[in-house]
Amino acid sequence: MSLRTTRGVRAVSLLAATAAVGSLTLASPAQALIGDVAAGNTYTFTAKIQIGAGDTSRACTGTLINNQWMLTAASCFADDPAQSETVTAGAPRFKSVATIGRTDLTTAAGQVREITELVPREDRDLVLARLATPVSGPSFLHPAATAPAAGEVLKGAGYGRTDDTWVPDSLHTGDFTVGAVETTTVGIDGTPVCKGDTGAPVFREKDGRPELVAIASRSWQGGCLGSDETRTGAVASRVDDLRAWITESTASTLNVWNLQMLTKTSTGLYHSMRNSNGDWTSFGNVQNAAGTIEDIQFAADAAIKGKNYVFAVGGNGHLYQANRRVTGGWAAFRDLTAELGDKPGLTRIAVTSTGTGLALIGLADGRVYHATQDASEVWSKWGDVTAKLGVLGNATQVTVAHTSGGQTQVGVAADGKAYHGIRESDGTWSDRWRAVSALETKLTSAVNGMSFAGVAGDLQIVLTSVTGEKKHAIRKADGTWSGFGDLGDELGRDTIVGVDATAVDGELQAAVVTTDGKIKHTVRHADGKWDATEVVVGYPGTPETVALTGSTK
């Protein structure tokens, strides 16, 4: 790409840049980035920032780090960027607008937001920029936890000038090689950084996803249109050491909910939380906190307000329950056999909050069972759902969700198809299992995964097939179904071994475990828009199952 800067950089400033970059290489104008045009919807975390109007107008590039905050260069908002990088905290002096997720500026893709607040970092050319309202759809770029290393190859993306275009209408990308790594800055060289690229992300690809290493600051203008300069080196502000500052500075926009994730991997059972700004906590070892279960076969969880209830099926076929308290402490696993009754052959479970209690579904020897926990945490005995709704051959999956009105929605995958039954608030059941509407015409191969989530009065469903198809539909409160939509763009085309979904603050959160050992996550917002797929990382071992639940603090 040609990372391009927003301002004309004076020679005295570039003397400092030279010192930081180290040995700057020469580049002929033909090398200018001017890089490659970003393909399709890649790097939608990148924003075009327009600051001011008329003679005071300037352009920069920014990086979306969560749904309401960007990182960019503080100098973009300075009164005279060539003289000073200092900017005052609070509202920007000039009206500033960010266009996010629009890699082709000639289209209407992405979203446009005014920047209403700046939080500068005093020790480097860096500022957090708050958007007037949250965005949905574009991906986030989370800060790296590892410092850049000399000789490392990084990537960049920016909207700045190229070798032949004064104001490009497309996002461009390019590669950099790391030079000198200082306490607050890193020298980069390779693709030219031109006017308009200041504030652009400098990132690495790690574990299948990009992570933010630095933000472009000052540069030579070699290869940029209108410049006779041949040097292409640049200085970027490090962000790998600023995770705590970023979290603290953006905390005021966090909503009061978390998404909780539970994954069984090849090495154990692990738990993490994601807040509404898209930040994940480190995965904690559940068995270290709540006790060891021999040979865990399957796990699920549900939350009531801030308390998370975790369930695990052991190798002995027994079901165990542990609780994660609002304060973060854990109550130890206990065997529920005495409370629920023995169910030999138990292999799968699903659980959902009913508001004050829990509804639990189990699959044992091909039959479906149901139990409830009341507000006092007292369990009913297992009840035989199959006896009420009928036998389904070769059942492999179960799922459950609670919808407003007190209905418990139960799903079963059997003989490669998806079935649905309802338990009313008075404890009565629908007359029989019903095939999920229009499924046979929407999936071309057998169902191997399904998950329900209750979003207000609606039931949302995610289905996957043995060939990697992923579909989404909504059963409305009146019992009618929407058509099935393809989730290939949201969750990928990989075949999967696990899927789960949950409702959080009126939105659908969905995750899958792929056969190549990745967990992919996305969000469907109330307006029907989906966020870009996120590859979740940080769990030990290879994931085998995933479970999601939403909780309030």
Coordinates of C-alpha atoms in Angstrom, one line a residue:
M1 CA 0.0 0.0 0.0
S2 CA 1.1 3.4 0.1
L3 CA 0.7 4.6 3.6
R4 CA 0.3 8.2 3.2
T5 CA 0.5 11.0 5.7
T6 CA -2.1 13.8 6.3
R7 CA 0.4 16.6 6.5
G8 CA 3.4 18.0 4.8
V9 CA 6.3 16.9 7.0
R10 CA 9.2 19.4 7.5
A11 CA 12.8 18.4 7.2
V12 CA 13.4 19.0 10.9
S13 CA 10.7 16.5 11.7
L14 CA 12.1 13.9 9.4
L15 CA 15.5 14.2 11.0
A16 CA 13.9 12.7 14.1
A17 CA 12.1 10.1 11.9
T18 CA 15.5 9.1 10.5
A19 CA 16.9 8.5 13.9
A20 CA 13.9 6.4 14.9
V21 CA 13.8 4.4 11.7
G22 CA 17.6 3.7 11.6
S23 CA 18.9 3.0 8.1
L24 CA 16.4 4.3 5.6
T25 CA 16.4 2.5 2.3
L26 CA 16.1 4.3 -1.1
A27 CA 13.0 3.7 -3.2
S28 CA 12.3 4.9 -6.7
P29 CA 8.9 6.4 -7.5
A30 CA 8.0 3.2 -9.4
Q31 CA 8.0 1.4 -6.0
A32 CA 5.4 3.5 -4.6
L33 CA 2.6 2.0 -3.0
I34 CA 0.8 2.7 -3.6
G35 CA 0.3 -0.7 -2.9
D36 CA -2.6 -2.9 -3.7
V37 CA -6.2 -2.0 -3.7
A38 CA -7.9 -3.8 -0.7
A39 CA -9.9 -6.7 -2.0
G40 CA -13.7 -6.9 -1.3
N41 CA -14.6 -6.5 2.4
T42 CA -11.1 -7.0 3.8
Y43 CA -9.7 -4.7 6.4
T44 CA -13.1 -3.1 7.2
F45 CA -11.7 -1.9 10.5
T46 CA -10.0 0.9 8.5
A47 CA -11.6 4.3 8.4
K48 CA -11.3 7.4 6.2
I49 CA -11.2 10.5 8.5
Q50 CA -12.1 13.9 7.2
I51 CA -11.2 16.8 9.5
G52 CA -12.4 20.3 8.9
A53 CA -13.6 21.9 5.7
G54 CA -12.3 24.3 3.1
D55 CA -8.7 25.6 3.7
T56 CA -8.5 23.9 7.0
S57 CA -9.6 20.5 5.6
R58 CA -7.3 17.5 6.0
A59 CA -7.6 13.7 5.7
C60 CA -6.3 10.9 7.8
T61 CA -6.8 7.2 8.2
G62 CA -8.1 5.5 11.4
T63 CA -8.5 2.1 12.9
L64 CA -11.7 0.8 14.6
I65 CA -10.8 -1.0 17.8
N66 CA -14.3 -1.6 19.1
N67 CA -17.8 -0.6 18.2
Q68 CA -17.5 3.1 19.2
W69 CA -13.7 3.9 19.4
M70 CA -10.9 4.4 16.8
L71 CA -7.2 4.8 17.2
T72 CA -5.4 7.3 14.9
A73 CA -2.6 9.8 15.1
A74 CA -3.1 12.7 17.5
S75 CA -1.3 15.0 15.0
C76 CA -4.3 14.6 12.6
F77 CA -6.3 16.9 14.9
A78 CA -3.5 19.3 15.9
D79 CA -3.8 23.0 14.9
D80 CA -0.6 22.7 12.8
P81 CA 0.4 19.0 12.4
A82 CA 3.8 20.1 10.9
Q83 CA 4.6 22.0 14.1
S84 CA 3.1 19.9 16.9
E85 CA 1.5 16.6 17.7
T86 CA -0.3 18.0 20.7
V87 CA -4.1 17.8 20.9
T88 CA -6.4 18.7 23.7
A89 CA -8.7 16.1 25.2
G90 CA -12.4 16.5 24.5
A91 CA -14.3 17.4 21.4
P92 CA -12.1 18.0 18.3
R93 CA -11.6 21.7 17.3
F94 CA -12.8 21.0 13.7
K95 CA -15.8 18.9 12.7
S96 CA -14.4 15.5 12.1
V97 CA -16.2 12.6 10.3
A98 CA -15.2 9.0 9.9
T99 CA -16.3 6.7 7.1
I100 CA -15.8 3.1 8.4
G101 CA -15.9 -0.1 6.5
R102 CA -16.1 1.5 3.0
T103 CA -13.0 0.2 1.3
D104 CA -14.4 1.6 -2.0
L105 CA -15.4 5.2 -1.3
T106 CA -17.5 5.3 -4.5
T107 CA -20.1 3.0 -2.8
A108 CA -22.5 3.4 0.0
A109 CA -21.0 0.5 2.0
G110 CA -20.0 0.9 5.6
Q111 CA -21.1 3.6 8.0
V112 CA -20.4 7.3 8.6
R113 CA -20.1 8.7 12.1
E114 CA -19.0 12.1 13.5
I115 CA -16.1 12.0 16.0
T116 CA -17.3 13.6 19.3
E117 CA -14.4 13.1 21.7
L118 CA -10.6 12.7 21.7
V119 CA -8.5 11.1 24.3
P120 CA -4.8 11.8 23.5
R121 CA -1.8 9.7 24.6
E122 CA 0.7 12.1 26.0
D123 CA 3.9 10.1 25.3
R124 CA 3.4 9.4 21.5
D125 CA 1.5 10.6 18.4
L126 CA -1.7 8.7 19.3
V127 CA -5.3 9.5 20.1
L128 CA -8.5 7.6 20.8
A129 CA -11.4 9.0 18.9
R130 CA -14.9 8.3 20.0
L131 CA -17.8 8.0 17.5
A132 CA -21.1 9.6 18.1
T133 CA -22.9 6.3 18.1
P134 CA -21.7 2.7 17.9
V135 CA -21.3 1.0 14.5
S136 CA -22.2 -2.5 13.4
G137 CA -20.8 -4.6 10.5
P138 CA -17.2 -3.6 10.2
S139 CA -14.6 -5.8 11.9
F140 CA -12.5 -4.6 14.9
L141 CA -8.7 -4.6 15.1
H142 CA -7.6 -5.4 18.6
P143 CA -4.2 -4.3 19.9
A144 CA -1.3 -6.8 19.8
A145 CA 0.1 -8.2 23.1
T146 CA 3.6 -8.7 21.6
A147 CA 6.0 -6.0 20.6
P148 CA 7.3 -5.7 17.0
A149 CA 10.7 -7.2 16.3
A150 CA 13.4 -5.8 14.0
G151 CA 13.1 -7.5 10.6
E152 CA 9.5 -8.5 11.1
V153 CA 7.2 -8.0 8.1
L154 CA 4.0 -6.1 8.9
K155 CA 1.1 -4.9 6.8
G156 CA -0.7 -1.6 6.6
A157 CA -3.9 -0.2 5.1
G158 CA -4.7 3.4 4.3
Y159 CA -6.6 5.9 2.2
G160 CA -3.7 8.2 1.4
R161 CA -2.2 9.5 -1.8
T162 CA -0.6 7.0 -4.2
D163 CA 2.0 7.4 -6.9
D164 CA -0.5 8.5 -9.5
T165 CA -3.7 9.6 -7.6
W166 CA -4.0 12.7 -5.5
V167 CA -7.1 11.6 -3.6
P168 CA -7.7 7.8 -4.1
D169 CA -11.2 6.4 -3.7
S170 CA -10.1 3.0 -2.6
L171 CA -8.3 1.6 0.5
H172 CA -4.8 0.4 -0.4
T173 CA -2.6 -2.1 1.4
G174 CA 1.1 -2.8 1.6
D175 CA 4.0 -4.4 3.4
F176 CA 6.6 -3.0 5.8
T177 CA 9.8 -4.2 7.4
V178 CA 10.4 -3.3 11.0
G179 CA 13.6 -1.3 11.7
A180 CA 14.5 0.2 15.1
V181 CA 12.0 -0.6 17.9
E182 CA 12.0 2.2 20.5
T183 CA 10.0 2.6 23.7
T184 CA 7.0 4.3 22.1
T185 CA 7.7 4.1 18.4
V186 CA 8.8 1.7 15.7
G187 CA 10.5 2.4 12.4
I188 CA 9.0 0.9 9.3
D189 CA 10.1 0.9 5.7
G190 CA 8.9 -0.6 2.4
T191 CA 5.6 0.6 1.0
P192 CA 5.6 4.5 1.0
V193 CA 3.5 6.3 3.6
C194 CA 1.9 9.3 1.9
K195 CA -0.4 12.2 2.8
G196 CA -3.7 10.8 4.0
D197 CA -2.1 7.7 5.5
T198 CA -1.3 9.2 8.9
G199 CA -3.1 7.3 11.6
A200 CA -3.3 4.1 9.5
P201 CA -3.0 0.7 11.1
V202 CA 0.2 -1.2 11.0
F203 CA -0.6 -4.8 11.9
R204 CA 0.5 -8.5 11.8
E205 CA -1.5 -11.6 10.9
K206 CA -1.5 -14.0 13.8
D207 CA -3.5 -17.2 14.3
G208 CA -5.6 -16.4 11.3
R209 CA -6.5 -12.9 12.3
P210 CA -4.9 -9.4 12.1
E211 CA -3.8 -7.6 15.3
L212 CA -2.8 -4.0 15.7
V213 CA 0.9 -3.3 16.3
A214 CA 1.2 0.4 15.7
I215 CA -0.3 3.5 14.2
A216 CA 1.4 5.4 11.3
S217 CA 2.8 8.8 12.4
R218 CA 5.4 10.7 10.3
S219 CA 7.2 9.6 7.1
W220 CA 9.3 10.6 4.2
Q221 CA 7.3 11.0 1.0
G222 CA 9.4 8.9 -1.4
G223 CA 7.2 7.5 -4.2
C224 CA 4.2 9.7 -3.4
L225 CA 2.6 11.8 -6.1
G226 CA 4.0 15.3 -6.3
S227 CA 7.1 14.5 -4.2
D228 CA 10.8 14.4 -5.4
E229 CA 11.8 12.6 -2.3
T230 CA 13.2 9.0 -2.7
R231 CA 13.2 7.9 0.9
T232 CA 10.2 5.8 2.1
G233 CA 10.9 5.2 5.8
A234 CA 8.3 6.1 8.4
V235 CA 7.7 6.1 12.1
A236 CA 4.7 4.6 13.8
S237 CA 3.4 4.8 17.3
R238 CA 3.4 1.5 19.2
V239 CA 0.1 0.2 20.7
D240 CA 1.1 -3.2 21.9
D241 CA 1.9 -1.8 25.4
L242 CA -1.3 0.2 25.7
R243 CA -4.1 -2.4 26.3
A244 CA -4.7 -1.2 29.9
W245 CA -4.9 2.4 28.8
I246 CA -7.2 1.7 26.0
T247 CA -9.6 -0.3 28.2
E248 CA -9.6 2.3 30.9
S249 CA -10.1 5.2 28.5
T250 CA -13.0 3.5 26.7
A251 CA -14.7 2.0 29.7
S252 CA -17.5 4.6 29.9
T253 CA -19.0 3.2 26.7
L254 CA -19.2 -0.4 27.9
N255 CA -22.7 -1.7 28.2
V256 CA -23.7 -3.7 31.3
W257 CA -23.5 -7.1 29.6
N258 CA -21.0 -9.7 28.7
L259 CA -21.0 -12.6 26.3
Q260 CA -19.6 -15.6 28.1
M261 CA -17.9 -18.4 26.1
L262 CA -17.1 -21.9 27.3
T263 CA -15.0 -24.2 25.2
K264 CA -14.0 -27.8 25.6
T265 CA -10.6 -28.3 24.0
S266 CA -8.1 -31.2 23.7
T267 CA -6.5 -30.0 27.0
G268 CA -9.5 -29.1 29.2
L269 CA -12.4 -26.8 29.7
Y270 CA -11.9 -23.0 29.4
H271 CA -14.0 -19.9 29.9
S272 CA -13.8 -16.3 28.6
M273 CA -16.0 -13.2 28.4
R274 CA -16.5 -10.6 25.7
N275 CA -17.8 -7.2 26.6
S276 CA -19.9 -5.0 24.4
N277 CA -16.8 -3.3 23.0
G278 CA -15.6 -6.6 21.6
D279 CA -12.8 -7.2 24.1
W280 CA -12.2 -10.8 25.3
T281 CA -10.7 -11.7 28.6
S282 CA -8.0 -14.3 28.8
F283 CA -9.3 -17.9 28.8
G284 CA -9.3 -19.3 32.3
N285 CA -9.1 -23.0 33.2
V286 CA -12.5 -24.0 34.6
Q287 CA -11.3 -27.2 36.2
N288 CA -8.5 -25.4 38.0
A289 CA -11.2 -23.1 39.6
A290 CA -14.1 -25.5 40.0
G291 CA -12.6 -29.0 40.2
T292 CA -11.6 -31.7 37.7
I293 CA -14.2 -33.8 35.8
E294 CA -12.8 -37.1 34.4
D295 CA -12.9 -37.3 30.6
I296 CA -15.4 -34.4 29.8
Q297 CA -17.6 -35.3 26.9
F298 CA -19.6 -32.2 26.4
A299 CA -20.2 -28.8 28.1
A300 CA -22.9 -26.1 28.2
D301 CA -23.6 -22.9 30.1
A302 CA -26.4 -20.4 30.9
A303 CA -26.5 -17.2 32.9
I304 CA -29.0 -15.6 35.2
K305 CA -28.0 -11.9 35.4
G306 CA -24.3 -12.1 36.3
K307 CA -24.1 -15.6 37.5
N308 CA -23.0 -18.2 35.1
Y309 CA -24.0 -21.9 35.4
V310 CA -21.6 -24.3 33.8
F311 CA -22.5 -28.0 33.0
A312 CA -20.2 -30.8 32.0
V313 CA -21.0 -34.4 31.0
G314 CA -18.2 -36.7 32.4
G315 CA -16.9 -39.9 30.9
N316 CA -19.0 -41.8 33.4
G317 CA -22.2 -40.3 31.9
H318 CA -22.9 -38.2 35.0
L319 CA -23.9 -34.5 34.7
Y320 CA -22.0 -32.0 36.8
Q321 CA -22.8 -28.3 37.6
A322 CA -20.5 -25.5 38.7
N323 CA -21.3 -21.8 39.2
R324 CA -19.3 -18.7 38.3
R325 CA -20.3 -15.9 40.6
V326 CA -20.8 -12.3 39.6
T327 CA -17.6 -11.5 41.6
G328 CA -15.6 -14.0 39.5
G329 CA -15.2 -16.7 42.0
W330 CA -16.3 -20.3 41.3
A331 CA -18.4 -22.8 43.2
A332 CA -17.1 -26.3 42.8
F333 CA -18.6 -28.9 40.4
R334 CA -21.1 -31.1 42.0
D335 CA -22.7 -34.4 40.6
L336 CA -26.4 -33.8 39.8
T337 CA -27.3 -37.5 39.5
A338 CA -29.1 -37.6 42.9
E339 CA -31.1 -34.4 42.1
L340 CA -32.0 -35.2 38.5
G341 CA -32.0 -38.9 38.4
D342 CA -29.6 -41.3 36.7
K343 CA -29.5 -41.1 32.9
P344 CA -27.1 -43.8 31.5
G345 CA -25.9 -42.9 28.0
L346 CA -26.1 -39.1 28.4
T347 CA -24.0 -37.6 25.7
R348 CA -25.4 -34.1 24.9
I349 CA -26.9 -31.3 26.9
A350 CA -28.3 -27.8 26.3
V351 CA -29.4 -25.2 28.9
T352 CA -31.1 -21.8 28.9
S353 CA -32.1 -19.2 31.4
T354 CA -35.8 -18.8 32.0
G355 CA -35.2 -15.5 33.7
T356 CA -35.3 -16.8 37.3
G357 CA -34.3 -20.4 36.7
L358 CA -32.9 -22.8 34.1
A359 CA -34.3 -25.2 31.5
L360 CA -32.1 -28.2 30.8
I361 CA -32.3 -30.6 27.9
G362 CA -30.4 -33.9 27.7
L363 CA -29.9 -36.5 25.0
A364 CA -29.4 -40.1 26.3
D365 CA -29.6 -43.3 24.3
G366 CA -31.5 -41.5 21.5
R367 CA -34.2 -40.0 23.8
V368 CA -34.7 -36.4 24.8
Y369 CA -35.1 -35.4 28.4
H370 CA -36.0 -32.2 30.2
A371 CA -35.5 -30.8 33.7
T372 CA -35.9 -27.4 35.4
Q373 CA -34.1 -25.5 38.2
D374 CA -36.2 -23.0 40.1
A375 CA -35.2 -19.7 41.6
S376 CA -34.1 -21.4 44.7
E377 CA -31.7 -23.6 42.6
V378 CA -33.8 -26.8 43.3
W379 CA -33.9 -29.2 40.4
S380 CA -36.9 -31.3 39.1
K381 CA -36.3 -34.9 38.0
W382 CA -35.6 -35.6 34.4
G383 CA -38.8 -35.8 32.3
D384 CA -39.1 -37.8 29.1
V385 CA -39.8 -35.4 26.2
T386 CA -39.6 -38.2 23.7
A387 CA -42.6 -39.9 25.4
K388 CA -44.6 -36.7 24.8
L389 CA -43.5 -35.6 21.3
G390 CA -42.4 -38.9 19.7
V391 CA -39.3 -40.9 18.8
L392 CA -36.7 -39.3 16.5
G393 CA -34.3 -41.7 14.9
N394 CA -30.5 -41.2 15.2
A395 CA -30.7 -38.0 17.3
T396 CA -27.3 -36.4 17.5
Q397 CA -27.8 -32.8 18.7
V398 CA -30.1 -30.9 21.1
T399 CA -30.6 -27.2 21.7
V400 CA -32.9 -25.1 23.8
A401 CA -33.9 -21.4 24.2
H402 CA -36.5 -19.4 26.2
T403 CA -38.7 -16.8 24.5
S404 CA -40.9 -14.2 26.0
G405 CA -44.3 -15.5 27.1
G406 CA -42.6 -18.3 29.0
Q407 CA -42.1 -20.8 26.1
T408 CA -39.2 -23.2 26.2
Q409 CA -38.1 -23.9 22.6
V410 CA -36.4 -27.3 22.1
G411 CA -34.5 -28.4 19.0
V412 CA -33.2 -31.8 18.0
A413 CA -31.1 -32.8 15.0
A414 CA -32.0 -36.4 14.0
D415 CA -31.6 -38.4 10.8
G416 CA -29.9 -35.3 9.3
K417 CA -32.9 -33.1 9.8
A418 CA -33.9 -30.4 12.3
Y419 CA -36.9 -30.7 14.5
H420 CA -38.7 -28.3 16.9
G421 CA -40.9 -28.7 19.9
I422 CA -42.4 -26.3 22.5
R423 CA -43.0 -26.5 26.3
E424 CA -45.5 -23.9 27.4
S425 CA -45.2 -21.8 30.6
D426 CA -47.8 -24.1 32.2
G427 CA -45.7 -27.2 31.6
T428 CA -47.7 -28.6 28.7
W429 CA -45.9 -29.6 25.4
S430 CA -46.8 -29.2 21.8
D431 CA -48.4 -32.3 20.3
R432 CA -45.4 -33.5 18.3
W433 CA -42.0 -32.7 16.9
R434 CA -42.3 -30.6 13.8
A435 CA -39.7 -30.3 11.0
V436 CA -38.1 -26.9 10.9
S437 CA -39.9 -25.0 8.1
A438 CA -38.5 -25.3 4.6
L439 CA -35.3 -26.9 5.8
E440 CA -35.1 -29.6 3.1
T441 CA -35.0 -27.0 0.4
K442 CA -32.4 -24.8 2.1
L443 CA -29.6 -27.2 3.1
T444 CA -28.3 -29.6 0.4
S445 CA -26.7 -32.0 2.9
A446 CA -27.4 -33.5 6.3
V447 CA -27.7 -31.3 9.4
N448 CA -24.7 -31.7 11.8
G449 CA -25.3 -28.8 14.1
M450 CA -28.1 -26.5 15.3
S451 CA -28.6 -23.9 17.9
F452 CA -31.5 -21.9 19.2
A453 CA -31.5 -18.4 20.7
G454 CA -34.5 -16.5 22.1
V455 CA -34.4 -12.9 21.1
A456 CA -37.4 -11.3 22.8
G457 CA -40.5 -13.1 21.4
D458 CA -38.6 -14.5 18.4
L459 CA -36.7 -17.7 18.1
Q460 CA -33.5 -17.4 16.0
I461 CA -31.9 -20.6 14.7
V462 CA -28.5 -21.4 13.3
L463 CA -28.1 -24.6 11.3
T464 CA -25.0 -26.2 9.9
S465 CA -24.5 -29.1 7.5
V466 CA -21.9 -31.8 7.0
T467 CA -20.6 -30.0 3.9
G468 CA -20.0 -26.7 5.7
E469 CA -23.3 -24.9 4.9
K470 CA -24.5 -22.4 7.5
K471 CA -28.0 -21.0 7.6
H472 CA -30.0 -18.7 9.8
A473 CA -33.7 -18.2 10.2
I474 CA -36.2 -16.6 12.6
R475 CA -39.4 -18.1 14.0
K476 CA -41.5 -15.1 14.9
A477 CA -43.6 -14.9 18.0
D478 CA -46.7 -15.6 15.9
G479 CA -45.3 -19.0 14.8
T480 CA -44.4 -18.0 11.2
W481 CA -40.9 -18.6 9.9
S482 CA -38.7 -16.3 7.9
G483 CA -36.8 -17.7 4.9
F484 CA -33.3 -19.2 5.6
G485 CA -30.4 -16.9 5.0
D486 CA -26.9 -18.0 4.1
L487 CA -24.2 -17.4 6.8
G488 CA -21.3 -18.4 4.6
D489 CA -20.0 -14.8 4.5
E490 CA -20.5 -14.4 8.2
L491 CA -19.1 -17.7 9.6
G492 CA -17.1 -19.0 6.6
R493 CA -17.5 -22.1 4.4
D494 CA -15.5 -24.4 6.7
T495 CA -17.1 -27.6 7.9
I496 CA -17.7 -27.5 11.6
V497 CA -17.8 -29.7 14.7
G498 CA -19.7 -27.4 17.0
V499 CA -22.1 -24.5 17.0
D500 CA -23.9 -22.4 19.6
A501 CA -25.8 -19.1 19.7
T502 CA -27.3 -16.9 22.3
A503 CA -29.2 -13.6 22.7
V504 CA -27.3 -10.7 24.4
D505 CA -29.0 -7.3 24.8
G506 CA -31.4 -7.9 21.9
E507 CA -28.7 -9.2 19.5
L508 CA -27.8 -12.7 18.3
Q509 CA -24.3 -13.9 19.1
A510 CA -23.2 -17.0 17.2
A511 CA -20.0 -19.1 17.2
V512 CA -18.8 -22.2 15.4
V513 CA -15.8 -24.6 15.9
T514 CA -14.3 -25.6 12.6
T515 CA -12.7 -28.9 11.7
D516 CA -9.3 -27.2 11.5
G517 CA -9.5 -26.1 15.1
K518 CA -10.7 -22.5 15.1
I519 CA -13.5 -20.8 16.9
K520 CA -15.3 -18.2 14.7
H521 CA -17.7 -15.6 16.2
T522 CA -20.1 -13.1 14.8
V523 CA -23.0 -10.8 15.9
R524 CA -26.4 -10.2 14.3
H525 CA -27.6 -6.7 15.4
A526 CA -31.3 -5.8 15.9
D527 CA -31.3 -4.1 12.5
G528 CA -30.4 -7.4 10.8
K529 CA -26.8 -6.4 10.0
W530 CA -24.0 -8.9 10.8
D531 CA -20.6 -8.1 12.1
A532 CA -17.5 -9.4 10.3
T533 CA -16.3 -12.8 11.4
E534 CA -13.9 -12.8 14.3
V535 CA -11.5 -15.7 14.9
V536 CA -11.3 -16.1 18.7
V537 CA -7.9 -17.0 20.0
G538 CA -6.1 -17.6 23.3
Y539 CA -7.5 -21.0 24.5
P540 CA -5.0 -23.9 25.2
G541 CA -5.3 -26.9 22.9
T542 CA -7.7 -27.6 20.0
P543 CA -11.3 -26.6 20.5
E544 CA -14.0 -29.3 20.2
T545 CA -17.1 -27.6 21.4
V546 CA -18.3 -24.1 22.1
A547 CA -21.1 -22.8 24.3
L548 CA -22.3 -19.2 24.6
T549 CA -24.5 -17.3 27.1
G550 CA -25.2 -13.7 27.8
S551 CA -25.1 -12.1 31.3
T552 CA -25.4 -8.7 32.8
K553 CA -23.0 -7.4 35.4

